Short mmCIF file of C-alpha atoms and ligand atoms in Angstrom, two decimals:
data_model
loop_
_atom_site.label_atom_id
_atom_site.label_comp_id
_atom_site.label_asym_id
_atom_site.label_seq_id
_atom_site.Cartn_x
_atom_site.Cartn_y
_atom_site.Cartn_z
CA MET A 1 15.82 -7.63 5.88
CA VAL A 2 17.50 -5.47 8.53
CA ALA A 3 14.14 -3.96 9.48
CA SER A 4 12.59 -7.44 9.76
CA GLN A 5 15.42 -8.45 12.07
CA VAL A 6 14.72 -5.37 14.15
CA GLY A 7 11.12 -6.56 14.52
CA ALA A 8 12.24 -10.05 15.52
CA SER A 9 14.66 -8.65 18.09
CA ILE A 10 11.84 -6.63 19.66
CA LEU A 11 9.75 -9.82 19.91
CA ALA A 12 12.70 -11.47 21.64
CA GLU A 13 12.78 -8.62 24.16
CA GLY A 14 9.18 -9.32 25.18
CA GLY A 15 7.49 -7.06 22.71
CA ASN A 16 4.26 -8.10 21.05
CA ALA A 17 3.43 -7.97 17.33
CA ILE A 18 2.47 -4.31 17.63
CA ASP A 19 5.79 -3.36 19.24
CA ALA A 20 7.61 -5.30 16.55
CA ALA A 21 5.57 -3.66 13.80
CA VAL A 22 6.29 -0.18 15.13
CA ALA A 23 9.99 -0.96 15.48
CA THR A 24 10.01 -2.29 11.91
CA GLY A 25 8.08 0.72 10.65
CA PHE A 26 10.57 3.17 12.12
CA ALA A 27 13.53 1.03 11.01
CA LEU A 28 12.25 0.99 7.42
CA ALA A 29 12.18 4.80 7.52
CA VAL A 30 15.97 4.47 7.78
CA THR A 31 16.76 1.40 5.68
CA LEU A 32 14.23 1.85 2.86
CA PRO A 33 14.06 5.59 2.15
CA GLN A 34 12.11 5.03 -1.07
CA ALA A 35 9.05 3.76 0.82
CA GLY A 36 9.68 3.48 4.54
CA ASN A 37 8.98 6.88 5.95
CA LEU A 38 8.18 9.51 8.53
CA GLY A 39 6.74 11.86 5.93
CA GLY A 40 4.11 9.53 4.47
CA GLY A 41 1.17 7.50 5.68
CA GLY A 42 -0.48 4.12 5.58
CA PHE A 43 -2.79 1.55 7.06
CA MET A 44 -2.37 -1.12 9.72
CA LEU A 45 -4.68 -4.01 10.40
CA ILE A 46 -4.26 -5.49 13.88
CA TYR A 47 -5.75 -8.73 15.16
CA LEU A 48 -5.83 -8.60 18.96
CA ALA A 49 -5.82 -12.21 20.14
CA ASP A 50 -7.03 -11.44 23.68
CA GLU A 51 -10.13 -9.66 22.48
CA ASN A 52 -10.56 -11.73 19.31
CA ARG A 53 -11.02 -8.41 17.50
CA THR A 54 -9.53 -6.86 14.38
CA VAL A 55 -9.02 -3.14 14.22
CA ALA A 56 -8.12 -1.08 11.15
CA ILE A 57 -5.78 1.81 11.83
CA ASP A 58 -6.03 4.65 9.31
CA TYR A 59 -2.95 6.84 9.32
CA ARG A 60 -3.36 7.99 5.75
CA GLU A 61 -2.22 11.50 4.83
CA MET A 62 -4.80 14.32 4.93
CA ALA A 63 -5.18 17.18 2.48
CA PRO A 64 -4.13 20.47 4.12
CA SER A 65 -6.84 23.01 4.89
CA ALA A 66 -5.75 25.24 2.00
CA ALA A 67 -6.17 22.40 -0.54
CA THR A 68 -8.80 22.95 -3.22
CA LYS A 69 -10.50 20.80 -5.82
CA ASP A 70 -8.70 22.40 -8.76
CA MET A 71 -5.29 22.95 -7.20
CA PHE A 72 -3.48 20.77 -9.75
CA LEU A 73 -5.16 22.19 -12.86
CA ASN A 74 -3.36 24.58 -15.19
CA ALA A 75 -4.84 27.62 -16.95
CA GLN A 76 -6.28 25.33 -19.63
CA GLY A 77 -8.03 23.26 -16.99
CA GLU A 78 -5.75 20.29 -17.56
CA VAL A 79 -3.99 18.34 -14.83
CA ASP A 80 -0.45 19.58 -14.22
CA ALA A 81 1.07 16.17 -13.48
CA GLY A 82 4.39 17.67 -12.39
CA LYS A 83 2.68 19.78 -9.77
CA ALA A 84 0.50 16.89 -8.59
CA ARG A 85 3.43 14.51 -8.25
CA PHE A 86 6.69 16.34 -7.72
CA SER A 87 5.93 19.69 -6.10
CA ILE A 88 5.80 20.56 -2.43
CA GLN A 89 2.03 20.78 -2.84
CA SER A 90 1.84 17.12 -3.81
CA SER A 91 2.37 16.28 -0.16
CA GLY A 92 -0.49 15.56 2.18
CA VAL A 93 -0.14 16.03 5.94
CA PRO A 94 1.93 13.00 7.01
CA GLY A 95 0.28 10.36 9.19
CA THR A 96 2.99 7.77 9.77
CA VAL A 97 4.38 9.10 13.04
CA ALA A 98 0.92 9.65 14.54
CA GLY A 99 -0.11 6.17 13.43
CA LEU A 100 2.89 4.26 14.71
CA VAL A 101 2.96 6.13 18.02
CA HIS A 102 -0.78 5.63 18.47
CA VAL A 103 -0.71 1.85 18.08
CA GLN A 104 2.43 1.51 20.16
CA GLU A 105 0.95 3.45 23.08
CA LYS A 106 -2.42 1.77 22.90
CA TYR A 107 -1.56 -1.82 22.01
CA GLY A 108 2.17 -2.29 22.61
CA ASN A 109 3.85 -3.89 25.64
CA LEU A 110 7.16 -2.05 25.61
CA SER A 111 8.04 1.64 25.73
CA LEU A 112 8.22 3.81 22.61
CA LYS A 113 11.85 4.51 23.49
CA LYS A 114 12.67 0.84 23.44
CA VAL A 115 11.01 0.09 20.10
CA MET A 116 12.52 3.15 18.45
CA ALA A 117 16.06 2.57 19.70
CA PRO A 118 17.11 0.29 16.81
CA ALA A 119 15.94 2.80 14.18
CA ILE A 120 17.81 5.64 15.87
CA LYS A 121 20.94 3.52 16.01
CA LEU A 122 20.65 2.57 12.33
CA ALA A 123 20.26 6.20 11.35
CA ARG A 124 23.06 7.46 13.55
CA SER A 125 25.66 4.71 13.07
CA GLY A 126 24.70 4.16 9.47
CA ILE A 127 23.44 1.32 7.33
CA ARG A 128 25.43 -0.73 4.86
CA VAL A 129 24.24 0.17 1.41
CA THR A 130 22.79 -2.94 -0.21
CA VAL A 131 22.59 -3.72 -3.90
CA ALA A 132 18.90 -2.85 -3.78
CA LEU A 133 19.45 0.53 -2.13
CA SER A 134 22.37 1.52 -4.29
CA GLU A 135 20.46 0.67 -7.49
CA SER A 136 17.37 2.44 -6.26
CA LEU A 137 19.20 5.62 -5.28
CA SER A 138 21.19 5.85 -8.48
CA SER A 139 18.15 5.20 -10.64
CA HIS A 140 16.37 8.10 -8.90
CA ARG A 141 19.41 10.33 -9.07
CA ARG A 142 17.75 12.99 -11.20
CA LEU A 143 14.75 13.36 -8.92
CA LEU A 144 16.76 13.37 -5.70
CA GLN A 145 19.48 15.67 -6.98
CA SER A 146 16.93 18.30 -7.86
CA ASN A 147 16.15 18.91 -4.19
CA ALA A 148 18.77 20.35 -1.85
CA GLY A 149 17.80 18.18 1.13
CA ALA A 150 17.49 14.92 -0.79
CA LYS A 151 20.80 15.63 -2.52
CA GLN A 152 22.49 16.10 0.81
CA TYR A 153 20.92 13.05 2.45
CA PHE A 154 21.23 10.45 -0.29
CA PHE A 155 24.49 11.24 -2.08
CA LYS A 156 28.07 11.66 -0.95
CA LYS A 157 29.45 15.13 -0.26
CA ASP A 158 31.02 15.27 -3.72
CA GLY A 159 27.70 14.25 -5.29
CA ALA A 160 28.79 10.67 -6.03
CA ASP A 161 26.43 7.72 -5.63
CA TYR A 162 26.69 5.49 -2.60
CA ALA A 163 28.19 2.19 -3.71
CA VAL A 164 27.30 -1.27 -2.40
CA GLY A 165 28.94 -1.76 0.99
CA ASP A 166 29.28 1.97 1.75
CA VAL A 167 27.90 3.20 5.06
CA LEU A 168 25.04 5.68 4.81
CA LYS A 169 24.64 7.75 7.97
CA GLN A 170 21.49 9.84 8.42
CA ARG A 171 22.20 12.17 11.33
CA ASP A 172 19.31 14.60 10.79
CA LEU A 173 16.94 11.66 10.54
CA ALA A 174 18.40 10.21 13.75
CA ALA A 175 17.70 13.51 15.50
CA SER A 176 14.11 13.57 14.19
CA LEU A 177 13.59 9.99 15.38
CA LYS A 178 15.09 10.89 18.74
CA ARG A 179 12.60 13.71 19.22
CA ILE A 180 9.73 11.29 18.53
CA SER A 181 11.11 8.70 20.90
CA ALA A 182 11.41 11.33 23.65
CA GLN A 183 8.14 13.19 23.12
CA GLY A 184 5.86 10.86 21.18
CA ALA A 185 3.90 12.28 18.24
CA GLU A 186 4.40 15.80 19.61
CA GLY A 187 8.07 15.36 18.86
CA PHE A 188 7.12 15.41 15.19
CA TYR A 189 3.97 17.52 14.85
CA GLN A 190 5.27 20.21 17.20
CA GLY A 191 8.62 21.64 18.26
CA LYS A 192 11.82 21.45 16.25
CA THR A 193 10.67 18.98 13.59
CA ALA A 194 7.48 20.94 12.97
CA GLU A 195 9.53 24.14 12.71
CA LEU A 196 11.79 22.58 10.10
CA PHE A 197 8.75 21.21 8.30
CA LEU A 198 6.96 24.56 8.23
CA ALA A 199 10.14 26.37 7.18
CA GLN A 200 10.39 23.98 4.22
CA MET A 201 6.75 24.72 3.34
CA GLU A 202 7.34 28.45 3.54
CA ARG A 203 10.55 28.41 1.49
CA THR A 204 9.06 26.39 -1.35
CA GLY A 205 5.39 27.34 -1.48
CA GLY A 206 3.86 24.46 0.47
CA LEU A 207 0.36 24.60 1.91
CA ILE A 208 0.73 22.70 5.17
CA THR A 209 0.44 24.86 8.30
CA GLN A 210 0.92 24.26 12.02
CA ALA A 211 -2.87 24.01 12.31
CA ASP A 212 -2.80 21.18 9.73
CA LEU A 213 -0.13 19.37 11.73
CA ASP A 214 -2.16 19.89 14.93
CA ASN A 215 -5.31 18.59 13.25
CA TYR A 216 -3.77 15.40 11.90
CA ALA A 217 -5.78 12.52 13.38
CA VAL A 218 -5.31 8.77 13.38
CA VAL A 219 -8.65 7.01 12.96
CA GLU A 220 -9.51 3.54 14.24
CA ARG A 221 -11.98 2.02 11.84
CA SER A 222 -13.84 -1.27 11.54
CA PRO A 223 -12.25 -3.46 8.92
CA ILE A 224 -14.13 -4.55 5.82
CA CYS A 225 -14.77 -8.28 6.18
CA GLY A 226 -16.36 -10.77 3.88
CA ASP A 227 -16.69 -14.53 3.68
CA TYR A 228 -15.08 -16.49 0.89
CA ARG A 229 -16.56 -19.98 1.16
CA ASP A 230 -15.81 -20.88 4.79
CA HIS A 231 -13.03 -18.36 5.39
CA ARG A 232 -13.33 -14.78 6.57
CA VAL A 233 -11.22 -12.14 4.85
CA CYS A 234 -10.66 -8.77 6.57
CA ALA A 235 -8.93 -5.75 5.05
CA MET A 236 -8.95 -1.94 5.00
CA PRO A 237 -12.09 0.18 4.73
CA PRO A 238 -12.10 3.61 3.03
CA PRO A 239 -10.11 5.73 2.52
CA SER A 240 -8.57 2.59 1.11
CA SER A 241 -10.48 0.90 -1.68
CA GLY A 242 -8.62 -2.33 -0.89
CA GLY A 243 -11.03 -4.08 1.45
CA ILE A 244 -14.17 -3.27 -0.50
CA HIS A 245 -12.86 -4.43 -3.85
CA LEU A 246 -11.08 -7.46 -2.45
CA VAL A 247 -14.35 -8.66 -0.94
CA GLN A 248 -16.32 -7.61 -4.02
CA MET A 249 -14.06 -9.62 -6.35
CA LEU A 250 -14.12 -12.63 -4.01
CA ASN A 251 -17.94 -12.44 -4.01
CA ILE A 252 -18.03 -12.54 -7.79
CA LEU A 253 -15.46 -15.33 -8.02
CA GLU A 254 -17.01 -17.50 -5.31
CA GLY A 255 -19.77 -18.54 -7.69
CA TRP A 256 -17.43 -20.55 -9.91
CA ASP A 257 -15.45 -23.73 -9.41
CA LEU A 258 -12.10 -22.00 -9.82
CA LYS A 259 -10.10 -24.99 -8.71
CA GLY A 260 -11.70 -27.10 -11.39
CA LEU A 261 -10.63 -24.57 -14.03
CA GLY A 262 -6.98 -24.92 -13.05
CA HIS A 263 -4.60 -22.30 -11.69
CA ASN A 264 -3.74 -19.63 -14.28
CA SER A 265 -5.67 -21.40 -17.01
CA ALA A 266 -7.20 -19.05 -19.59
CA ASP A 267 -10.69 -19.74 -18.22
CA TYR A 268 -9.55 -18.87 -14.70
CA ILE A 269 -7.73 -15.71 -15.80
CA HIS A 270 -10.76 -14.67 -17.85
CA ARG A 271 -12.93 -14.79 -14.71
CA LEU A 272 -10.30 -12.91 -12.72
CA VAL A 273 -10.03 -10.19 -15.35
CA GLU A 274 -13.77 -9.72 -15.71
CA SER A 275 -14.16 -9.50 -11.92
CA MET A 276 -11.29 -7.00 -11.67
CA ARG A 277 -12.69 -4.90 -14.51
CA ARG A 278 -16.03 -4.50 -12.73
CA ALA A 279 -14.53 -3.79 -9.33
CA TYR A 280 -12.19 -1.11 -10.67
CA ALA A 281 -15.00 0.47 -12.70
CA ASP A 282 -16.93 0.82 -9.45
CA ARG A 283 -13.84 2.12 -7.72
CA SER A 284 -13.60 5.01 -10.16
CA GLN A 285 -17.09 6.16 -9.35
CA TYR A 286 -18.01 5.21 -5.81
CA LEU A 287 -14.78 5.19 -3.84
CA GLY A 288 -13.29 8.01 -1.85
CA ASP A 289 -12.86 9.06 1.76
CA ALA A 290 -16.13 7.89 3.34
CA ASP A 291 -15.95 10.75 5.85
CA PHE A 292 -16.56 13.09 2.91
CA PHE A 293 -18.50 11.07 0.36
CA PRO A 294 -21.27 8.51 0.88
CA VAL A 295 -19.42 5.39 -0.29
CA PRO A 296 -22.03 2.61 -0.81
CA VAL A 297 -19.96 0.12 1.19
CA GLU A 298 -22.70 -2.35 2.07
CA THR A 299 -23.92 -2.59 -1.52
CA LEU A 300 -20.47 -3.07 -2.96
CA ILE A 301 -19.58 -5.92 -0.61
CA ASN A 302 -22.99 -7.54 -0.73
CA LYS A 303 -23.13 -11.14 -2.00
CA ASP A 304 -26.24 -10.37 -4.06
CA TYR A 305 -24.42 -7.56 -5.86
CA GLY A 306 -21.55 -9.96 -6.50
CA ARG A 307 -24.05 -12.37 -8.03
CA VAL A 308 -25.57 -9.66 -10.22
CA LEU A 309 -22.13 -8.77 -11.55
CA ARG A 310 -21.19 -12.42 -12.02
CA ASP A 311 -24.36 -13.18 -13.97
CA LYS A 312 -23.47 -10.50 -16.51
CA ILE A 313 -20.09 -12.00 -17.27
CA ASP A 314 -19.85 -13.81 -20.59
CA LEU A 315 -17.77 -16.90 -19.88
CA ASP A 316 -16.40 -17.15 -23.39
CA HIS A 317 -15.79 -13.59 -24.46
CA ALA A 318 -13.99 -10.61 -22.99
CA SER A 319 -16.07 -7.53 -22.32
CA ARG A 320 -14.80 -4.07 -23.25
CA SER A 321 -14.08 -1.59 -20.48
CA ALA A 322 -15.47 1.11 -22.77
CA ASP A 323 -18.86 -0.61 -22.53
CA ILE A 324 -18.71 -0.33 -18.77
CA GLY A 325 -17.25 3.20 -18.66
CA PRO A 326 -15.17 5.75 -20.56
CA GLY A 327 -11.89 4.58 -22.12
CA LEU A 328 -8.38 5.92 -21.53
CA LYS A 329 -4.90 4.61 -22.18
CA ARG A 330 -2.10 4.71 -19.69
CA THR A 331 0.48 2.31 -18.35
CA PRO A 332 0.88 2.03 -14.59
CA GLU A 333 4.28 3.21 -13.44
CA SER A 334 6.40 1.07 -11.22
CA THR A 335 7.01 2.75 -7.89
CA GLU A 336 7.40 1.90 -4.26
CA THR A 337 5.40 1.17 -1.20
CA THR A 338 6.26 -1.35 1.45
CA HIS A 339 4.36 -4.00 3.33
CA PHE A 340 5.25 -6.08 6.35
CA SER A 341 3.43 -8.72 8.36
CA VAL A 342 4.06 -9.69 11.98
CA TRP A 343 2.75 -12.56 14.13
CA ASP A 344 3.65 -13.03 17.79
CA ASP A 345 3.58 -15.90 20.30
CA TRP A 346 0.35 -14.62 21.82
CA GLY A 347 -1.39 -14.85 18.47
CA ASN A 348 -1.54 -11.11 17.76
CA VAL A 349 -1.15 -10.35 14.09
CA VAL A 350 -0.22 -7.11 12.31
CA SER A 351 -0.52 -6.36 8.63
CA ASN A 352 0.95 -3.00 7.66
CA THR A 353 1.31 -1.18 4.36
CA TYR A 354 2.73 2.33 4.26
CA THR A 355 4.24 4.58 1.67
CA LEU A 356 5.40 7.92 0.34
CA ASN A 357 3.36 7.02 -2.79
CA PHE A 358 6.02 7.02 -5.54
CA SER A 359 9.58 5.92 -4.79
CA TYR A 360 10.99 8.69 -2.60
CA GLY A 361 7.58 10.43 -2.72
CA SER A 362 7.82 13.94 -4.09
CA GLY A 363 11.62 13.70 -3.95
CA ILE A 364 11.58 16.65 -1.56
CA ALA A 365 13.25 16.26 1.83
CA VAL A 366 12.53 18.52 4.75
CA MET A 367 15.88 20.27 5.14
CA GLY A 368 17.35 19.65 8.57
CA SER A 369 15.01 16.77 9.41
CA GLY A 370 16.34 13.97 7.20
CA PHE A 371 13.01 12.72 5.88
CA LEU A 372 11.24 12.88 2.55
CA LEU A 373 7.77 14.20 1.84
CA ASN A 374 5.08 12.06 0.27
CA ASN A 375 3.31 12.87 -3.00
CA GLU A 376 0.07 11.30 -1.90
CA MET A 377 -2.06 14.23 -3.10
CA ASP A 378 -1.72 12.56 -6.53
CA ASP A 379 -3.92 9.72 -5.27
CA PHE A 380 -6.82 12.15 -5.37
CA SER A 381 -8.64 12.57 -8.63
CA ALA A 382 -7.25 15.96 -9.73
CA ARG A 383 -9.93 16.15 -12.42
CA PRO A 384 -12.77 13.71 -13.16
CA GLY A 385 -11.59 11.18 -15.71
CA SER A 386 -7.92 12.24 -15.71
CA PRO A 387 -5.67 9.34 -14.72
CA ASN A 388 -3.31 9.65 -11.76
CA GLY A 389 0.21 8.22 -11.60
CA PHE A 390 -1.20 4.68 -11.54
CA GLY A 391 -3.55 5.26 -14.45
CA LEU A 392 -6.48 5.25 -12.05
CA VAL A 393 -9.38 7.55 -12.77
CA GLY A 394 -11.94 8.89 -10.36
CA GLY A 395 -14.59 11.50 -9.90
CA VAL A 396 -16.22 13.57 -7.20
CA ALA A 397 -15.99 10.77 -4.66
CA ASN A 398 -12.22 11.22 -4.69
CA SER A 399 -11.94 14.92 -5.51
CA ILE A 400 -9.59 17.12 -3.47
CA GLU A 401 -11.06 18.74 -0.35
CA ALA A 402 -9.50 20.23 2.74
CA GLY A 403 -9.00 17.62 5.43
CA LYS A 404 -9.94 14.73 3.12
CA ARG A 405 -7.79 11.62 2.68
CA PRO A 406 -6.88 10.51 -0.83
CA LEU A 407 -8.25 7.18 -1.98
CA SER A 408 -5.78 4.33 -1.62
CA SER A 409 -5.36 0.81 -2.97
CA MET A 410 -3.28 -0.39 -0.03
CA THR A 411 -4.69 -3.67 1.22
CA PRO A 412 -3.19 -5.03 4.41
CA THR A 413 -5.22 -8.20 4.93
CA ILE A 414 -5.83 -10.96 7.46
CA VAL A 415 -7.64 -14.20 6.52
CA PHE A 416 -9.33 -16.27 9.23
CA ASP A 417 -9.93 -20.02 9.22
CA PRO A 418 -13.41 -21.51 9.68
CA GLN A 419 -12.87 -21.47 13.47
CA GLY A 420 -12.17 -17.73 13.36
CA LYS A 421 -8.44 -18.01 14.03
CA PRO A 422 -5.95 -16.10 11.88
CA LEU A 423 -4.72 -18.26 9.02
CA LEU A 424 -2.90 -15.85 6.75
CA VAL A 425 -1.61 -12.31 6.90
CA THR A 426 -0.48 -10.52 3.77
CA GLY A 427 -0.25 -7.30 1.78
CA SER A 428 1.76 -5.77 -1.03
CA PRO A 429 3.07 -2.61 -2.64
CA GLY A 430 2.23 -1.91 -6.26
CA GLY A 431 -0.16 1.05 -6.44
CA SER A 432 -3.27 0.12 -8.38
CA THR A 433 -2.15 -3.52 -8.63
CA ILE A 434 -2.14 -4.07 -4.86
CA ILE A 435 -5.75 -5.25 -4.61
CA THR A 436 -5.50 -7.75 -7.45
CA VAL A 437 -2.15 -9.05 -6.19
CA VAL A 438 -3.59 -9.67 -2.72
CA LEU A 439 -6.68 -11.27 -4.30
CA GLN A 440 -4.55 -13.79 -6.20
CA LEU A 441 -2.39 -14.58 -3.19
CA ILE A 442 -5.51 -15.38 -1.17
CA LEU A 443 -7.01 -17.51 -3.96
CA ASN A 444 -3.72 -19.36 -4.38
CA VAL A 445 -3.92 -20.42 -0.74
CA LEU A 446 -7.65 -20.91 -0.23
CA GLU A 447 -8.66 -22.22 -3.63
CA PHE A 448 -5.55 -23.85 -5.01
CA ASP A 449 -4.14 -25.19 -1.71
CA MET A 450 -0.69 -23.69 -2.28
CA GLY A 451 1.75 -23.22 0.55
CA ILE A 452 2.60 -19.61 1.18
CA ALA A 453 5.95 -19.73 -0.65
CA GLU A 454 4.37 -21.14 -3.81
CA ALA A 455 1.40 -18.80 -3.49
CA SER A 456 3.78 -15.83 -3.33
CA ALA A 457 5.89 -16.92 -6.28
CA ALA A 458 3.07 -17.93 -8.65
CA SER A 459 2.69 -15.66 -11.69
CA ARG A 460 0.08 -12.95 -11.46
CA ILE A 461 -2.13 -10.95 -13.77
CA HIS A 462 -3.74 -7.55 -13.35
CA HIS A 463 -6.59 -5.58 -14.85
CA GLN A 464 -7.89 -2.24 -13.58
CA TRP A 465 -10.77 -1.42 -15.95
CA LEU A 466 -8.83 1.43 -17.51
CA PRO A 467 -6.65 1.07 -19.42
CA ASP A 468 -8.40 -1.96 -20.90
CA ASP A 469 -5.27 -4.12 -20.81
CA VAL A 470 -4.51 -7.42 -19.17
CA TYR A 471 -1.10 -7.14 -17.50
CA TYR A 472 0.67 -10.44 -16.90
CA GLU A 473 3.88 -11.84 -15.48
CA SER A 474 6.34 -13.88 -17.48
CA GLY A 475 5.20 -17.23 -16.07
CA ILE A 476 1.82 -17.06 -17.80
CA SER A 477 2.25 -19.36 -20.77
CA PRO A 478 2.08 -18.13 -24.38
CA ASP A 479 -0.76 -20.50 -25.21
CA THR A 480 -2.79 -19.13 -22.31
CA LEU A 481 -2.16 -15.59 -23.57
CA ARG A 482 -3.16 -16.68 -27.07
CA LYS A 483 -6.41 -18.13 -25.75
CA LEU A 484 -7.11 -14.93 -23.82
CA ARG A 485 -6.54 -12.89 -26.99
CA GLU A 486 -8.90 -15.20 -28.85
CA MET A 487 -11.52 -14.52 -26.20
CA GLY A 488 -11.10 -10.84 -27.02
CA HIS A 489 -8.84 -9.69 -24.20
CA LEU A 490 -6.42 -6.87 -24.88
CA VAL A 491 -3.28 -8.47 -23.51
CA SER A 492 -0.47 -5.98 -22.91
CA ASP A 493 2.77 -6.21 -24.89
CA GLY A 494 5.44 -7.78 -22.74
CA ALA A 495 5.41 -9.09 -19.22
CA ALA A 496 5.20 -6.95 -16.09
CA VAL A 497 6.24 -7.50 -12.49
CA LEU A 498 3.21 -7.29 -10.24
CA GLY A 499 3.47 -6.57 -6.53
CA SER A 500 5.65 -7.95 -3.79
CA THR A 501 3.76 -9.71 -1.04
CA GLN A 502 5.10 -10.25 2.48
CA SER A 503 3.06 -12.96 4.14
CA ILE A 504 2.78 -15.33 7.08
CA GLN A 505 0.64 -18.44 7.07
CA SER A 506 -0.31 -20.61 10.03
CA ASN A 507 -0.79 -24.36 9.78
CA GLY A 508 -3.37 -24.07 12.56
CA LYS A 509 -1.16 -26.08 14.93
CA GLY A 510 1.13 -23.34 16.12
CA VAL A 511 3.58 -23.48 13.22
CA LEU A 512 4.05 -20.32 11.17
CA PHE A 513 5.46 -20.10 7.66
CA GLY A 514 6.82 -16.77 6.47
CA ALA A 515 7.28 -15.95 2.81
CA THR A 516 8.95 -12.99 1.25
CA ASP A 517 8.31 -12.29 -2.39
CA SER A 518 11.13 -13.33 -4.68
CA ARG A 519 10.27 -10.37 -6.94
CA ALA A 520 11.69 -7.94 -4.40
CA HIS A 521 15.26 -7.83 -3.36
CA GLY A 522 16.26 -6.82 0.10
CA ALA A 523 13.18 -8.13 1.88
CA GLY A 524 13.29 -11.15 4.16
CA VAL A 525 11.67 -13.35 6.76
CA ALA A 526 12.99 -12.91 10.29
CA ILE A 527 12.21 -15.30 13.12
CA GLN A 528 12.37 -14.43 16.78
CA PRO A 529 15.81 -15.59 17.93
O1 DON B 601 -2.24 4.44 -1.60
C1 DON B 601 -2.04 4.01 -2.72
O2 DON B 601 -2.79 3.28 -3.31
C2 DON B 601 -0.73 4.39 -3.39
N1 DON B 601 -0.27 5.63 -2.87
C3 DON B 601 0.25 3.29 -3.18
C4 DON B 601 1.54 3.55 -3.89
C5 DON B 601 2.30 2.32 -4.14
O3 DON B 601 1.90 1.24 -3.82
C6 DON B 601 3.58 2.48 -4.84
N2 DON B 601 4.23 1.20 -4.94
N3 DON B 601 4.61 0.35 -5.39
#
């Protein structure tokens, strides 16, 4: 909530949505250390009202030049999950600072100094520890205590947990932020911060070099857009899989009268699940960084391909993922990413999702700099068919290569009305569940005419091809679950919590409705004062 208020205050000072987004992004690096970050990466979708154009900003981490395909395999050729997720080598070259500085300089109205000032102040003067932060830090105590930097930054001097209401000051982080605000991206990728970063690499066997930091590049890409009935939906292209599979699932689903089936009826959920199953099966084979692998984007988002997939779906019986691909069992872990959406008076819209991957990333902080390193290298497929931390499998398309970006599910999205004006901006954390969560939020609004608050709160389901389980939230009724089981679906034992959307919806007449997800605590809607 504090970071949202920072964004709103920047709007009040004459900043546009991009300024506010950058201010919020840097503020979250202070207030939400489990996901907000300097040492991670992400994606930002920007609608520029003046130009009536949407641009997709890729600031995803890159594999260092010394990274190799088999770097996370042990002597037996198996994936060493600890190394892939919690070692210094699990970190890709961070993109967040380059990304935020890039958009601010190119599309912002204010100075970088101005938009970064609130974050620096929060780090230096301290933040009040909320219930959410105190619970999060203490539940990750083991991970964070095992690293000298993280231990110093996130626990009291005597090792005790921060309690609710305590003030957490982050002086090293404030100094790192200050260097960025004074020197731009160079204040992170070169100079003192880079020295600290490289020293950490050297001390603990990391692969990232100064050349890797120098070579980090933000890429402006064209968004993936598709039409769902008379609305246009735009989201991230590779190296995120989000846009492609969102559009692909919408293409499949468009052929049915979903509204007539009833929201969250068994027949509706059956169609969702079968569409998700097929999209995620394709993801495992065809999706990766398109700069390295020929991702068949046009085919995957083609309406005819959607029809072909739809025609194969049995409307009365569940299919088996094993019949579509190889079968594996694994439960997705619950970890942290963060999304925010911004909309300004000029009509510019920003949808941003960024992350360290897991909560607190690798758990390793760069000593002296105050920030944590991501463990995004685990989003690569360390070995064909071996699941990553989200149970996702992949193959050569997403194998590790120097300079490549790991495949993501992050799906910052903007939906346009039939006149081409932004109608809805949304996105979510949730690893592999992000794409299906965003899909359901969009359908709730476009198909079931829900307001954004109801659309955000409505119970969700998730399927990701492998494991062949339907995940569901507690609001899905037992008789619906029974019917799904009767159709042959493998419904998971017990309810899950799926995603946490942060959305804004326009009524088309200049009134905006913000909705934070009641599943998350600590998030909030802030309005320009
Ligand atoms: O890029 C991805 O798909 C993952 N690294 C996102 C991780 C995530 O959402 C964790 N959060 N809940």
